[in-house]
Short mmCIF file of C-alpha atoms in Angstrom, two decimals:
data_model
loop_
_atom_site.label_atom_id
_atom_site.label_comp_id
_atom_site.label_asym_id
_atom_site.label_seq_id
_atom_site.Cartn_x
_atom_site.Cartn_y
_atom_site.Cartn_z
CA MET A 1 -67.85 -29.22 84.36
CA LYS A 2 -66.83 -26.66 81.79
CA ILE A 3 -63.64 -27.14 79.78
CA ALA A 4 -62.16 -24.37 77.66
CA LEU A 5 -59.24 -24.04 75.29
CA PHE A 6 -57.71 -20.76 74.23
CA LEU A 7 -54.91 -20.30 71.70
CA LEU A 8 -53.88 -16.74 72.48
CA GLY A 9 -53.19 -14.65 69.42
CA PHE A 10 -54.72 -17.26 67.18
CA THR A 11 -58.16 -18.68 67.91
CA ALA A 12 -60.42 -19.00 70.93
CA CYS A 13 -63.07 -21.64 71.40
CA VAL A 14 -64.92 -23.69 73.97
CA ILE A 15 -64.72 -27.45 73.61
CA ASP A 16 -66.69 -30.33 75.07
CA LEU A 17 -63.76 -32.74 75.27
CA PHE A 18 -60.13 -32.38 76.17
CA GLY A 19 -59.12 -32.95 72.57
CA ASN A 20 -58.21 -29.64 70.92
CA THR A 21 -55.61 -28.49 73.35
CA ASN A 22 -52.16 -28.52 71.78
CA LEU A 23 -50.62 -26.23 69.23
CA ARG A 24 -47.06 -27.41 68.96
CA THR A 25 -44.19 -28.23 66.63
CA TRP A 26 -44.23 -31.90 65.68
CA THR A 27 -41.25 -33.94 64.53
CA MET A 28 -42.24 -36.41 61.86
CA SER A 29 -40.64 -39.81 61.25
CA ASP A 30 -38.60 -38.41 58.32
CA GLY A 31 -37.19 -35.63 60.52
CA THR A 32 -39.28 -32.77 59.12
CA LYS A 33 -41.02 -30.30 61.44
CA LEU A 34 -44.73 -29.48 61.38
CA ARG A 35 -46.40 -26.68 63.37
CA ALA A 36 -50.00 -27.72 63.88
CA GLU A 37 -52.82 -28.02 66.40
CA LEU A 38 -53.76 -31.43 67.76
CA ILE A 39 -57.47 -32.05 67.18
CA GLU A 40 -58.04 -35.68 68.05
CA VAL A 41 -56.33 -39.02 68.58
CA ASP A 42 -58.26 -42.10 67.43
CA PRO A 43 -56.64 -45.05 69.23
CA SER A 44 -58.79 -47.61 67.42
CA GLY A 45 -57.29 -46.78 64.04
CA ASN A 46 -54.03 -45.19 65.18
CA PHE A 47 -55.09 -41.97 63.47
CA VAL A 48 -53.98 -38.52 64.59
CA TYR A 49 -55.88 -35.45 63.40
CA LEU A 50 -53.95 -32.18 63.09
CA ARG A 51 -54.97 -28.75 61.88
CA LYS A 52 -52.43 -26.41 60.29
CA ASN A 53 -53.04 -22.68 59.79
CA GLU A 54 -56.64 -23.05 61.07
CA ARG A 55 -57.61 -25.07 57.99
CA ASP A 56 -59.58 -28.31 57.84
CA PRO A 57 -58.04 -31.15 59.88
CA GLN A 58 -55.72 -33.58 58.16
CA PHE A 59 -55.13 -37.09 59.46
CA TYR A 60 -51.85 -38.88 59.98
CA ARG A 61 -50.97 -42.33 61.20
CA LEU A 62 -49.18 -42.69 64.50
CA SER A 63 -46.22 -44.14 62.60
CA ASP A 64 -45.86 -40.84 60.69
CA PHE A 65 -44.46 -39.24 63.86
CA SER A 66 -41.05 -39.55 65.48
CA THR A 67 -40.66 -42.08 68.27
CA VAL A 68 -40.61 -39.31 70.88
CA ASP A 69 -43.80 -37.73 69.55
CA GLN A 70 -45.52 -41.12 69.32
CA ALA A 71 -44.81 -41.62 73.02
CA TRP A 72 -46.08 -38.08 73.73
CA LEU A 73 -49.36 -38.79 71.89
CA VAL A 74 -49.95 -42.02 73.80
CA GLU A 75 -49.35 -40.24 77.11
CA TRP A 76 -51.55 -37.33 76.03
CA LEU A 77 -54.43 -39.72 75.40
CA GLU A 78 -54.00 -41.37 78.81
CA VAL A 79 -53.89 -38.04 80.66
CA SER A 80 -56.89 -36.79 78.68
CA GLU A 81 -58.96 -39.76 79.78
CA ARG A 82 -57.95 -39.27 83.42
CA LEU A 83 -58.73 -35.57 83.29
CA ASN A 84 -62.16 -36.06 81.77
CA ALA A 85 -63.01 -38.68 84.39
CA LYS A 86 -61.81 -36.43 87.20
CA LEU A 87 -63.62 -33.34 85.95
CA ASP A 88 -66.90 -35.22 85.79
CA ASP A 89 -66.84 -35.24 89.60
CA LEU A 90 -66.15 -31.51 90.02
CA SER A 91 -68.26 -28.47 89.23
CA GLY A 92 -65.62 -25.83 88.47
CA ARG A 93 -64.02 -24.97 85.15
CA PHE A 94 -60.83 -26.24 83.51
CA SER A 95 -59.05 -24.17 80.85
CA HIS A 96 -55.90 -24.64 78.81
CA TYR A 97 -54.13 -21.68 77.25
CA ASN A 98 -51.35 -21.56 74.71
CA TYR A 99 -49.52 -18.25 74.38
CA ILE A 100 -46.63 -17.55 72.03
CA GLY A 101 -44.52 -14.81 73.59
CA ASP A 102 -41.29 -13.17 72.53
CA LEU A 103 -39.20 -15.51 74.68
CA PHE A 104 -41.11 -18.81 74.63
CA ASN A 105 -44.18 -20.78 73.59
CA TYR A 106 -46.17 -21.25 76.82
CA ASP A 107 -48.83 -23.74 77.85
CA PHE A 108 -50.63 -23.21 81.14
CA TYR A 109 -53.57 -24.91 82.78
CA ILE A 110 -56.23 -23.42 85.03
CA TYR A 111 -58.77 -24.90 87.41
CA GLU A 112 -61.33 -22.43 88.74
CA PRO A 113 -63.41 -23.88 91.62
CA SER A 114 -67.16 -23.57 91.35
CA THR A 115 -67.28 -20.89 94.06
CA VAL A 116 -64.75 -18.75 92.20
CA TYR A 117 -66.22 -19.38 88.76
CA GLU A 118 -69.66 -18.35 89.97
CA SER A 119 -68.44 -15.26 91.86
CA GLN A 120 -66.06 -14.00 89.15
CA GLY A 121 -62.93 -13.89 91.29
CA GLY A 122 -61.03 -15.24 94.28
CA PRO A 123 -57.61 -16.38 95.52
CA LEU A 124 -55.09 -17.57 92.92
CA MET A 125 -52.24 -20.05 93.45
CA ILE A 126 -49.60 -20.50 90.73
CA LEU A 127 -47.83 -23.83 91.18
CA PHE A 128 -44.49 -24.95 89.70
CA SER A 129 -44.10 -28.67 89.08
CA PRO A 130 -40.66 -30.26 89.58
CA GLY A 131 -41.10 -31.76 86.10
CA PRO A 132 -42.17 -30.37 82.72
CA LYS A 133 -45.78 -31.63 82.81
CA GLY A 134 -48.06 -28.93 84.18
CA LEU A 135 -51.31 -30.77 83.47
CA ARG A 136 -50.35 -33.86 85.45
CA TYR A 137 -49.39 -31.62 88.36
CA LEU A 138 -52.71 -29.78 88.22
CA LEU A 139 -54.56 -33.10 88.42
CA ARG A 140 -52.94 -33.75 91.82
CA HIS A 141 -54.43 -30.54 93.29
CA LEU A 142 -57.97 -30.39 91.87
CA ASP A 143 -59.76 -31.66 94.99
CA ALA A 144 -57.97 -29.24 97.32
CA ALA A 145 -58.62 -26.38 94.90
CA GLU A 146 -62.35 -27.12 94.82
CA SER A 147 -62.73 -27.59 98.57
CA THR A 148 -60.78 -24.45 99.54
CA GLY A 149 -61.93 -22.15 96.72
CA MET A 150 -58.36 -21.69 95.48
CA THR A 151 -57.91 -21.23 91.73
CA ILE A 152 -54.85 -23.19 90.58
CA VAL A 153 -52.60 -22.45 87.59
CA THR A 154 -49.81 -24.80 86.49
CA LEU A 155 -47.40 -24.49 83.57
CA ASP A 156 -45.36 -26.71 81.28
CA HIS A 157 -41.58 -26.35 80.95
CA PHE A 158 -40.80 -24.78 84.34
CA GLY A 159 -39.38 -27.92 85.95
CA ASN A 160 -36.26 -28.46 88.05
CA THR A 161 -32.86 -27.35 86.82
CA HIS A 162 -29.35 -27.54 88.29
CA SER A 163 -28.20 -24.61 86.14
CA HIS A 164 -28.20 -21.15 87.70
CA GLU A 165 -28.21 -19.64 84.21
CA GLU A 166 -31.29 -21.65 83.21
CA SER A 167 -32.98 -20.68 86.47
CA MET A 168 -32.46 -16.99 85.66
CA ALA A 169 -33.69 -17.54 82.09
CA SER A 170 -36.82 -19.23 83.45
CA THR A 171 -37.42 -16.20 85.66
CA GLU A 172 -37.36 -13.97 82.58
CA ARG A 173 -39.83 -16.27 80.84
CA PHE A 174 -42.12 -16.22 83.87
CA LYS A 175 -41.95 -12.41 83.89
CA GLU A 176 -43.31 -12.57 80.35
CA ILE A 177 -46.16 -15.00 81.00
CA LEU A 178 -47.27 -13.78 84.46
CA PRO A 179 -49.08 -10.63 83.20
CA LYS A 180 -50.97 -12.80 80.72
CA ILE A 181 -52.05 -15.16 83.50
CA GLU A 182 -53.17 -12.21 85.64
CA GLU A 183 -55.09 -10.79 82.70
CA ILE A 184 -56.91 -14.03 81.94
CA VAL A 185 -57.60 -15.57 85.34
CA GLN A 186 -60.36 -14.08 87.48
CA ASN A 187 -58.67 -13.38 90.81
CA ASP A 188 -58.32 -11.13 93.80
CA PRO A 189 -54.92 -9.37 93.36
CA ASN A 190 -54.57 -9.22 97.15
CA GLN A 191 -54.76 -13.02 97.34
CA LEU A 192 -51.98 -13.97 94.94
CA PHE A 193 -50.07 -17.06 96.08
CA ILE A 194 -47.27 -19.06 94.53
CA GLY A 195 -45.79 -22.47 95.27
CA GLY A 196 -44.52 -25.77 94.03
CA THR A 197 -42.99 -29.12 94.83
CA SER A 198 -39.27 -29.82 95.33
CA GLY A 199 -37.32 -27.54 92.97
CA GLY A 200 -40.64 -25.97 92.02
CA ALA A 201 -40.98 -24.73 95.61
CA LEU A 202 -37.50 -23.21 95.43
CA ARG A 203 -38.46 -21.51 92.15
CA ALA A 204 -41.59 -20.13 93.81
CA ILE A 205 -39.65 -18.70 96.76
CA ARG A 206 -37.12 -17.06 94.45
CA THR A 207 -39.90 -15.70 92.24
CA THR A 208 -41.38 -13.71 95.13
CA ILE A 209 -38.04 -11.90 95.41
CA ARG A 210 -37.28 -11.48 91.73
CA ILE A 211 -40.72 -10.44 90.49
CA ASP A 212 -42.50 -7.58 92.20
CA ARG A 213 -46.09 -8.45 93.08
CA PRO A 214 -48.21 -8.22 96.25
CA TRP A 215 -47.48 -11.88 97.02
CA ALA A 216 -49.71 -13.09 99.84
CA GLY A 217 -47.95 -16.36 100.60
CA ILE A 218 -45.93 -19.37 99.48
CA TYR A 219 -46.82 -23.08 99.37
CA SER A 220 -43.57 -25.05 99.69
CA ASN A 221 -43.97 -28.81 99.26
CA GLY A 222 -40.71 -30.66 99.88
CA GLY A 223 -38.81 -27.47 99.12
CA TRP A 224 -35.79 -25.63 100.46
CA LEU A 225 -33.96 -22.31 100.08
CA GLY A 226 -31.16 -23.79 97.98
CA THR A 227 -27.41 -23.76 98.55
CA GLU A 228 -25.88 -20.90 100.49
CA GLN A 229 -24.12 -19.38 97.48
CA TYR A 230 -27.51 -18.78 95.84
CA PHE A 231 -29.40 -17.44 98.86
CA GLU A 232 -31.40 -14.30 98.24
CA SER A 233 -30.25 -11.21 100.10
CA SER A 234 -33.63 -11.09 101.86
CA TYR A 235 -36.98 -12.86 101.86
CA LEU A 236 -40.48 -11.42 102.03
CA PRO A 237 -42.26 -11.16 105.40
CA ILE A 238 -45.22 -13.22 104.20
CA LYS A 239 -46.82 -16.56 105.02
CA VAL A 240 -44.91 -19.69 104.04
CA ALA A 241 -46.57 -23.11 104.35
CA MET A 242 -43.88 -25.82 104.38
CA VAL A 243 -45.48 -29.19 103.65
CA ASN A 244 -43.08 -32.12 103.93
CA GLY A 245 -43.36 -35.88 104.10
CA ASN A 246 -42.19 -37.21 107.46
CA ASN A 247 -39.66 -39.39 105.59
CA ASP A 248 -38.46 -36.66 103.23
CA LYS A 249 -34.84 -36.77 104.37
CA GLY A 250 -33.67 -34.09 101.94
CA ALA A 251 -36.21 -31.36 102.65
CA ASN A 252 -36.32 -32.10 106.39
CA TYR A 253 -32.53 -31.94 106.65
CA TYR A 254 -32.68 -28.24 105.72
CA LEU A 255 -35.94 -27.48 107.54
CA ASP A 256 -34.39 -25.97 110.69
CA ARG A 257 -32.04 -23.80 108.67
CA ASP A 258 -34.71 -22.58 106.26
CA VAL A 259 -37.31 -21.83 108.92
CA SER A 260 -34.75 -19.81 110.88
CA ILE A 261 -33.80 -17.78 107.80
CA LEU A 262 -37.43 -17.11 106.93
CA GLN A 263 -38.25 -16.12 110.50
CA GLU A 264 -35.28 -13.76 110.59
CA ASN A 265 -36.93 -12.06 107.61
CA LYS A 266 -40.23 -11.78 109.54
CA ALA A 267 -41.99 -14.49 107.55
CA LYS A 268 -44.80 -16.38 109.28
CA VAL A 269 -44.12 -20.08 108.78
CA ALA A 270 -46.34 -23.15 109.14
CA VAL A 271 -44.85 -26.65 109.03
CA ILE A 272 -47.30 -29.36 107.97
CA SER A 273 -46.19 -32.98 107.92
CA PHE A 274 -47.78 -35.97 106.22
CA GLU A 275 -47.00 -39.67 106.08
CA GLY A 276 -44.69 -40.06 103.09
CA ALA A 277 -41.38 -39.06 101.54
CA HIS A 278 -40.41 -36.58 98.82
CA GLN A 279 -43.77 -36.40 97.08
CA VAL A 280 -46.97 -34.43 96.51
CA PRO A 281 -48.96 -34.53 99.77
CA PRO A 282 -52.43 -36.03 100.14
CA THR A 283 -55.43 -33.78 99.61
CA LYS A 284 -55.99 -33.30 103.35
CA SER A 285 -52.52 -31.78 103.80
CA GLN A 286 -52.95 -29.59 100.72
CA GLU A 287 -56.26 -28.33 102.12
CA LYS A 288 -54.69 -27.57 105.50
CA ALA A 289 -51.92 -25.56 103.83
CA PHE A 290 -54.24 -23.69 101.46
CA ASN A 291 -56.69 -22.86 104.23
CA TRP A 292 -53.90 -21.59 106.49
CA LEU A 293 -52.58 -19.37 103.71
CA LEU A 294 -56.12 -18.06 103.26
CA GLY A 295 -56.44 -17.14 106.93
CA SER A 296 -57.48 -20.26 108.83
CA GLU A 297 -56.23 -20.40 112.42
CA ASP A 298 -56.56 -24.17 112.67
CA ILE A 299 -52.84 -24.61 113.32
CA THR A 300 -51.15 -25.32 116.66
CA GLU A 301 -48.64 -22.58 117.46
CA LEU A 302 -45.05 -23.34 118.43
CA SER A 303 -42.58 -20.67 119.49
CA PRO A 304 -39.27 -20.41 117.60
CA GLN A 305 -37.31 -21.04 120.80
CA LYS A 306 -38.80 -24.52 121.09
CA PHE A 307 -38.38 -25.31 117.44
CA GLY A 308 -36.08 -28.20 116.56
CA PHE A 309 -35.89 -30.93 113.94
CA GLU A 310 -37.90 -33.48 115.90
CA GLU A 311 -40.47 -30.90 116.98
CA SER A 312 -40.90 -29.68 113.42
CA ILE A 313 -42.40 -32.94 112.27
CA PHE A 314 -45.86 -32.31 113.67
CA SER A 315 -48.89 -32.07 111.45
CA GLY A 316 -50.00 -28.47 111.53
CA THR A 317 -47.34 -26.45 113.30
CA GLU A 318 -47.21 -22.68 112.97
CA LEU A 319 -44.01 -20.85 113.85
CA LYS A 320 -44.15 -17.16 114.69
#
């Protein structure tokens, strides 16, 4: 497993561990701010090593940080350990990029499956998490990415919002970071997919309308089209894989409505159900959705005329 860190506009390096992956603004216990790169956390001595302005690392004690940043560091260490353990079992490449744009300071995470990494290109799926933690979300999709050959990109700070204004601002930020992702990630531009979970799925659907790209399909996990007042005027005639838990009362309540709207716009829709509620699906369901988006025909067809709420909850249903 290869792991890489890139601080765009600053430094670029390849690392053996997950350690040097965060250039951020820290809040110290006395309220002062410090812009520095996290190098290492030593849990045995409660030491934190930071590097400012690319100079030699300086160490701080955990207690030197604000309570919020102390909690962040503890979580960072836990996620790092999980990621390293997971990546030991896979043969692709993980990368973390930090890019400071005009609108925002972005962190995004990439997993390139071994087939893609070795062939220098392939399908790309950008996934929006319902929360702010892109790395945790990526961890939930590594196995499906490797088995289907789908490169996955996730981002921090694009989580759910109930504010229409914030949603539009997030779209502008994504417009800024998307060209950088396309520049960095080896991919086939004709196999560009987007998706997410819950509000992240809604963001993905809206993104295909608001940002002009040759989108090949959408992965919607527990998603919906939103409230009627914020419907788009039209939707793209592309593939949409809707992957819902059979007990996801919220997403399934709107399933009939949303499928009908998408079909009216000539979208090709697949409904894939799994045992669960409003949650990330198991790897098997992710694989089925990814493979269908990539062209697999291993889905039982169901005509729109026969489609209804009860009939929609079948594992692997394609609606034409």
